[in-house]
Amino acid sequence: MRSLRGLVGVVAGMVLVVAAGCTGSDGEGAAGARTASVSASGPASATASGPVSVSPGPGDPVSLPALMEREQRGSDLRVGGVRVRTDAYTQYAVTYRSNGLKISGIMNVPRGDGPFPALVLAHGYIDPDVYTTGRGMPREQDALARSGYVVLHTDYRNHAGSDDDPDNDVNLRLGYTEDVINAVHALRSASRPNVDDGRIGLLGRSMGGGVVYNALVVAPGLVDAAAVYAPVSSRPQENIDRFQRPEGDPLVEEIEAAHGTPQENPEFWRQVSPVTYVDRVTEPLLIHHGTADDTCPLAWTRATVAAFEAAGKDVELRTYRGEGHTFGPRWADSMDVTMSFFDRHLR
């Protein structure tokens, strides 16, 4: 495995840091001004005495159980024009179908014959009005491809060249979870000779970390391993209360008009929380979080990790003293850990 310290100089020129609001390495916010993820007020899936096993049941049509019951259809991966050529990989524009919607993105394909293991990337919040295809996690896209992984970075619905889903925000952006799950299905169904479709992992950042949590509980066994950086809370109401409510975001009123408040409809909020269903997870999970993250508190991740551990799941938390939400000086160290993790599970 190639050390990330040797890649820092290559990657540095590709990184755009946006210093306004809750931003990440490429303008990625934890959840942005219009984010949602699950309720601190609803019942929890783990208690001090251990995890509570929860049967998915039919549930609300807007819920994780509904996604569990729904046939996820990802297909028609189309590789378009070349966007970037480097000494190590070629980047292509791509589209695929996610339950009938066209989703855009980019794919980095290492040079060589392959087949290569693949990683699907779930980016953090970037205002869809300014988002451009492939934006988010440029350091990771580059470094992972240089280390011999095919990298499929999904734009999500309502972003860049993707189709629109007008109800997605009010429905707590659960459509992003479908788009990540279906990116994996699309990779597999494409049967591309340079992709080893039996070795696929997930990597999410910030809001994308919450998307990865959802994908793990909705589709256990879909991938071989997952890693997340500076993730949002695994309880959406905590995200709403931190990122949206203080800003007076009108979306909060729309969400609560459609689904009720946590006090009015605790069952709904329980059913959109991935931590409720942590007992379903089968994949090893690696989480990175900085101790100085003032966007997504480390306490959120510690609570999520405690739920995974109580359920007997394979979870590892790496903390980085002094690192904030975006990861700076310790990013290369963290990526060395990430590479070792994926190499163990995907090579």
Coordinates of C-alpha atoms in Angstrom, one line a residue:
M1 CA 0.0 0.0 0.0
R2 CA 1.3 3.4 -0.9
S3 CA 1.6 5.9 2.0
L4 CA -0.6 8.9 1.7
R5 CA 2.2 11.1 2.8
G6 CA 3.7 10.6 -0.6
L7 CA 0.5 11.7 -2.2
V8 CA -0.1 14.9 -0.4
G9 CA 1.8 17.0 -2.9
V10 CA -0.1 15.6 -5.8
V11 CA -3.4 16.1 -4.1
A12 CA -2.9 19.5 -2.6
G13 CA -3.4 21.2 -6.0
M14 CA -6.8 19.5 -6.3
V15 CA -8.3 20.7 -3.0
L16 CA -10.7 23.6 -2.9
V17 CA -11.4 24.7 0.7
V18 CA -14.5 26.9 1.1
A19 CA -14.2 28.9 4.3
A20 CA -17.8 29.9 4.7
G21 CA -20.4 28.3 6.8
C22 CA -20.2 24.6 7.7
T23 CA -17.9 23.5 5.0
G24 CA -15.5 20.6 4.2
S25 CA -12.7 19.9 1.9
D26 CA -14.7 21.0 -1.2
G27 CA -17.5 23.1 0.2
E28 CA -19.0 20.1 2.0
G29 CA -21.1 21.1 4.9
A30 CA -22.3 18.6 7.6
A31 CA -25.8 19.1 6.5
G32 CA -25.9 22.6 5.2
A33 CA -28.7 25.0 5.8
R34 CA -31.2 22.4 4.7
T35 CA -30.3 19.1 6.3
A36 CA -32.0 16.3 8.2
S37 CA -31.0 12.9 9.8
V38 CA -33.0 11.5 13.1
S39 CA -34.6 12.2 16.4
A40 CA -33.0 12.7 19.8
S41 CA -36.5 12.7 21.2
G42 CA -37.7 9.4 19.8
P43 CA -36.9 6.0 21.3
A44 CA -33.4 4.7 21.0
S45 CA -32.3 1.3 19.7
A46 CA -29.7 0.8 22.4
T47 CA -29.8 1.2 26.1
A48 CA -27.3 1.0 28.9
S49 CA -28.2 -2.7 29.3
G50 CA -27.5 -3.4 25.6
P51 CA -29.1 -3.2 22.1
V52 CA -32.8 -3.5 21.5
S53 CA -33.5 -5.8 18.5
V54 CA -36.1 -4.0 16.3
S55 CA -38.1 -5.7 13.6
P56 CA -38.4 -3.5 10.6
G57 CA -42.1 -4.0 10.1
P58 CA -44.0 -2.2 7.3
G59 CA -43.4 1.3 8.6
D60 CA -44.2 4.7 7.2
P61 CA -43.7 4.9 3.4
V62 CA -41.0 7.5 4.3
S63 CA -38.8 5.4 6.5
L64 CA -35.8 3.1 6.6
P65 CA -38.1 0.0 6.9
A66 CA -39.8 1.1 3.7
L67 CA -36.5 1.3 1.9
M68 CA -35.7 -2.2 3.3
E69 CA -38.9 -3.6 1.8
R70 CA -38.5 -1.7 -1.5
E71 CA -36.7 -3.4 -4.4
Q72 CA -33.7 -1.2 -5.0
R73 CA -33.0 -1.0 -8.8
G74 CA -29.6 0.3 -9.8
S75 CA -28.7 -0.2 -13.5
D76 CA -27.6 1.3 -16.8
L77 CA -24.1 2.6 -15.8
R78 CA -23.0 4.7 -18.7
V79 CA -19.4 5.9 -19.0
G80 CA -19.2 9.2 -20.9
G81 CA -16.4 11.5 -21.8
V82 CA -13.0 11.8 -20.2
R83 CA -12.8 14.6 -17.7
V84 CA -9.2 14.2 -16.4
R85 CA -6.2 12.1 -17.3
T86 CA -3.4 11.6 -14.8
D87 CA -0.3 9.3 -14.7
A88 CA -2.3 6.9 -12.5
Y89 CA -6.0 7.0 -13.6
T90 CA -8.5 8.4 -15.9
Q91 CA -11.6 10.2 -14.7
Y92 CA -14.9 9.8 -16.7
A93 CA -18.3 11.4 -16.4
V94 CA -20.9 8.8 -15.7
T95 CA -24.6 8.3 -15.2
Y96 CA -26.7 5.5 -13.8
R97 CA -30.3 4.7 -13.0
S98 CA -31.5 4.7 -9.4
N99 CA -35.1 3.5 -9.1
G100 CA -35.9 5.1 -12.4
L101 CA -34.0 8.4 -11.9
K102 CA -30.9 9.3 -13.8
I103 CA -28.1 10.1 -11.4
S104 CA -24.8 11.7 -12.6
G105 CA -21.4 11.4 -11.1
I106 CA -17.7 10.7 -11.9
M107 CA -15.6 7.5 -12.0
N108 CA -11.9 7.3 -11.6
V109 CA -10.4 4.2 -13.2
P110 CA -6.8 3.2 -12.4
R111 CA -4.4 2.5 -15.3
G112 CA -3.8 -1.2 -15.9
D113 CA -5.8 -4.2 -16.7
G114 CA -7.6 -4.8 -13.4
P115 CA -10.1 -5.9 -12.3
F116 CA -9.8 -3.4 -9.4
P117 CA -11.8 -3.3 -6.2
A118 CA -14.3 -0.4 -6.2
L119 CA -15.5 2.3 -3.7
V120 CA -18.7 4.3 -3.9
L121 CA -18.3 7.8 -2.4
A122 CA -21.1 9.7 -0.7
H123 CA -20.3 13.4 -0.4
G124 CA -21.3 15.8 2.3
Y125 CA -23.7 18.7 2.0
I126 CA -23.0 21.2 -0.8
D127 CA -25.8 23.5 -1.8
P128 CA -27.3 21.9 -4.9
D129 CA -27.6 25.4 -6.5
V130 CA -23.8 25.6 -6.7
Y131 CA -22.9 21.9 -6.8
T132 CA -21.1 20.7 -9.9
T133 CA -20.6 17.1 -10.9
G134 CA -18.0 15.2 -9.0
R135 CA -17.6 17.9 -6.4
G136 CA -16.8 16.8 -2.9
M137 CA -13.9 14.7 -1.6
P138 CA -11.4 15.5 -4.3
R139 CA -8.5 14.4 -2.1
E140 CA -10.1 11.1 -1.5
Q141 CA -11.1 10.6 -5.1
D142 CA -7.5 11.1 -6.2
A143 CA -5.7 9.2 -3.5
L144 CA -8.0 6.1 -3.7
A145 CA -7.6 5.8 -7.4
R146 CA -3.9 6.2 -7.2
S147 CA -4.0 3.3 -4.7
G148 CA -5.7 1.0 -7.2
Y149 CA -9.4 1.5 -6.5
V150 CA -12.1 2.3 -9.0
V151 CA -13.9 5.3 -7.5
L152 CA -17.5 6.0 -8.3
H153 CA -18.6 9.4 -6.8
T154 CA -22.3 9.8 -7.0
D155 CA -23.8 13.3 -7.3
Y156 CA -27.1 12.2 -5.7
R157 CA -30.5 13.2 -7.1
N158 CA -31.3 16.9 -7.4
H159 CA -27.5 17.6 -8.0
A160 CA -25.6 18.5 -11.2
G161 CA -26.9 16.4 -14.1
S162 CA -29.2 14.1 -12.0
D163 CA -32.9 14.0 -12.3
D164 CA -35.0 16.0 -9.8
D165 CA -36.9 14.5 -6.9
P166 CA -39.1 17.3 -5.5
D167 CA -40.1 15.5 -2.3
N168 CA -36.5 14.5 -1.3
D169 CA -35.8 17.3 1.2
V170 CA -39.1 17.0 3.0
N171 CA -38.6 13.3 3.1
L172 CA -35.3 13.7 5.0
R173 CA -33.3 13.1 1.9
L174 CA -33.7 9.3 2.1
G175 CA -33.4 9.4 -1.7
Y176 CA -29.7 9.9 -1.3
T177 CA -29.5 6.5 0.5
E178 CA -31.2 4.9 -2.5
D179 CA -28.8 6.6 -4.9
V180 CA -25.8 5.2 -3.0
I181 CA -27.2 1.7 -2.8
N182 CA -28.1 1.8 -6.4
A183 CA -24.6 3.0 -7.4
V184 CA -23.4 -0.3 -6.1
H185 CA -26.0 -2.2 -8.0
A186 CA -25.3 -0.3 -11.1
L187 CA -21.6 -1.1 -10.8
R188 CA -22.3 -4.8 -10.4
S189 CA -24.9 -5.0 -13.2
A190 CA -22.5 -3.2 -15.7
S191 CA -20.1 -6.1 -15.5
R192 CA -17.2 -3.9 -16.5
P193 CA -14.0 -5.9 -16.9
N194 CA -11.9 -3.4 -15.0
V195 CA -14.2 -3.5 -11.9
D196 CA -14.1 -6.4 -9.5
D197 CA -17.8 -6.4 -8.6
G198 CA -17.2 -8.8 -5.8
R199 CA -15.1 -6.3 -3.9
I200 CA -16.9 -3.0 -3.2
G201 CA -16.9 -0.6 -0.3
L202 CA -18.5 2.7 0.8
L203 CA -16.9 5.9 1.9
G204 CA -18.9 8.8 3.2
R205 CA -18.1 12.2 4.6
S206 CA -20.2 14.5 6.9
M207 CA -23.8 14.2 5.6
G208 CA -22.5 11.4 3.4
G209 CA -21.5 9.6 6.6
G210 CA -25.2 9.5 7.6
V211 CA -26.1 8.2 4.1
V212 CA -23.6 5.4 4.6
Y213 CA -25.2 4.6 8.0
N214 CA -28.5 4.3 6.3
A215 CA -27.2 2.1 3.5
L216 CA -25.6 -0.3 5.9
V217 CA -28.9 -0.9 7.8
V218 CA -31.1 -0.9 4.7
A219 CA -29.0 -3.3 2.6
P220 CA -26.8 -5.5 4.8
G221 CA -24.4 -7.6 2.8
L222 CA -24.4 -5.1 -0.1
V223 CA -20.7 -4.2 0.3
D224 CA -17.7 -5.6 2.0
A225 CA -16.7 -2.6 4.3
A226 CA -17.5 1.0 4.9
A227 CA -15.6 4.1 6.3
V228 CA -16.9 7.5 7.2
Y229 CA -15.3 10.8 8.1
A230 CA -16.8 13.4 10.5
P231 CA -20.3 12.0 10.2
V232 CA -23.6 13.7 11.2
S233 CA -25.7 12.3 13.9
S234 CA -27.4 8.9 13.4
R235 CA -30.5 10.6 14.8
P236 CA -31.9 13.1 12.2
Q237 CA -33.6 15.4 14.7
E238 CA -30.2 16.2 16.3
N239 CA -29.1 17.3 12.8
I240 CA -32.2 19.4 12.3
D241 CA -31.9 21.0 15.7
R242 CA -28.2 21.9 15.1
F243 CA -28.1 22.9 11.5
Q244 CA -31.6 24.0 10.4
R245 CA -33.8 25.1 13.3
P246 CA -31.4 27.8 14.6
E247 CA -31.3 29.3 11.1
G248 CA -35.1 29.4 10.8
D249 CA -35.0 27.1 7.8
P250 CA -38.6 26.9 6.5
L251 CA -37.9 23.3 5.5
V252 CA -38.2 22.3 9.2
E253 CA -41.8 23.5 9.3
E254 CA -42.5 21.5 6.1
I255 CA -40.9 18.4 7.5
E256 CA -42.9 18.6 10.7
A257 CA -46.1 19.4 8.9
A258 CA -45.7 16.3 6.7
H259 CA -44.4 13.9 9.4
G260 CA -45.1 15.4 12.8
T261 CA -42.6 16.5 15.5
P262 CA -40.7 14.0 17.5
Q263 CA -43.2 14.6 20.3
E264 CA -46.2 14.2 18.0
N265 CA -45.0 11.2 16.0
P266 CA -42.0 9.5 17.8
E267 CA -42.5 6.3 15.8
F268 CA -41.8 8.1 12.5
W269 CA -38.6 9.6 13.9
R270 CA -37.5 6.2 15.3
Q271 CA -38.0 4.7 11.8
V272 CA -35.8 7.2 10.0
S273 CA -32.9 6.7 12.5
P274 CA -30.3 4.2 11.3
V275 CA -29.2 3.6 14.9
T276 CA -32.6 2.1 15.5
Y277 CA -31.7 -0.8 13.2
V278 CA -28.0 -1.2 13.9
D279 CA -28.5 -4.8 14.7
R280 CA -29.0 -5.4 10.9
V281 CA -25.4 -4.3 10.0
T282 CA -23.1 -7.0 8.8
E283 CA -20.1 -5.0 7.4
P284 CA -17.1 -3.7 9.3
L285 CA -17.2 0.1 9.8
L286 CA -14.4 2.5 10.3
I287 CA -15.2 6.0 11.6
H288 CA -12.8 9.0 11.7
H289 CA -13.6 12.1 13.8
G290 CA -11.6 15.1 15.0
T291 CA -11.7 16.2 18.6
A292 CA -12.0 19.8 17.6
D293 CA -14.9 19.3 15.1
D294 CA -17.3 22.1 15.9
T295 CA -19.7 21.2 13.0
C296 CA -20.5 17.6 13.8
P297 CA -19.8 17.0 17.5
L298 CA -17.6 14.0 18.4
A299 CA -20.2 13.1 21.0
W300 CA -22.6 12.1 18.2
T301 CA -20.1 9.6 16.8
R302 CA -19.3 8.3 20.3
A303 CA -23.1 7.6 20.8
T304 CA -23.3 5.8 17.5
V305 CA -20.2 3.7 18.1
A306 CA -21.7 2.7 21.5
A307 CA -24.8 1.5 19.8
F308 CA -22.8 -0.5 17.3
E309 CA -20.6 -2.0 20.1
A310 CA -23.7 -2.9 22.2
A311 CA -25.1 -4.8 19.2
G312 CA -21.8 -6.7 18.9
K313 CA -20.8 -5.1 15.5
D314 CA -17.4 -4.6 14.0
V315 CA -16.8 -0.9 14.5
E316 CA -13.6 1.1 14.9
L317 CA -13.4 4.7 15.9
R318 CA -10.2 6.7 15.2
T319 CA -10.1 10.2 16.8
Y320 CA -7.6 12.9 15.9
R321 CA -6.7 15.5 18.5
G322 CA -7.1 19.0 17.4
E323 CA -8.6 18.1 14.0
G324 CA -11.7 20.0 12.9
H325 CA -14.5 19.0 10.5
T326 CA -12.5 19.2 7.3
F327 CA -9.3 17.4 8.4
G328 CA -6.0 19.1 7.7
P329 CA -2.7 18.1 9.1
R330 CA -3.8 14.6 10.0
W331 CA -5.7 13.9 6.8
A332 CA -2.8 11.9 5.3
D333 CA -2.5 9.8 8.5
S334 CA -6.2 9.2 8.5
M335 CA -6.1 8.1 4.8
D336 CA -3.3 5.7 5.5
V337 CA -5.6 4.1 8.1
T338 CA -8.5 4.1 5.6
M339 CA -6.3 2.4 2.9
S340 CA -5.2 -0.3 5.3
F341 CA -8.8 -0.9 6.3
F342 CA -10.0 -1.3 2.8
D343 CA -7.0 -3.3 1.8
R344 CA -7.8 -5.8 4.5
H345 CA -11.4 -6.2 3.5
L346 CA -11.4 -5.6 -0.3
R347 CA -8.0 -7.0 -1.5

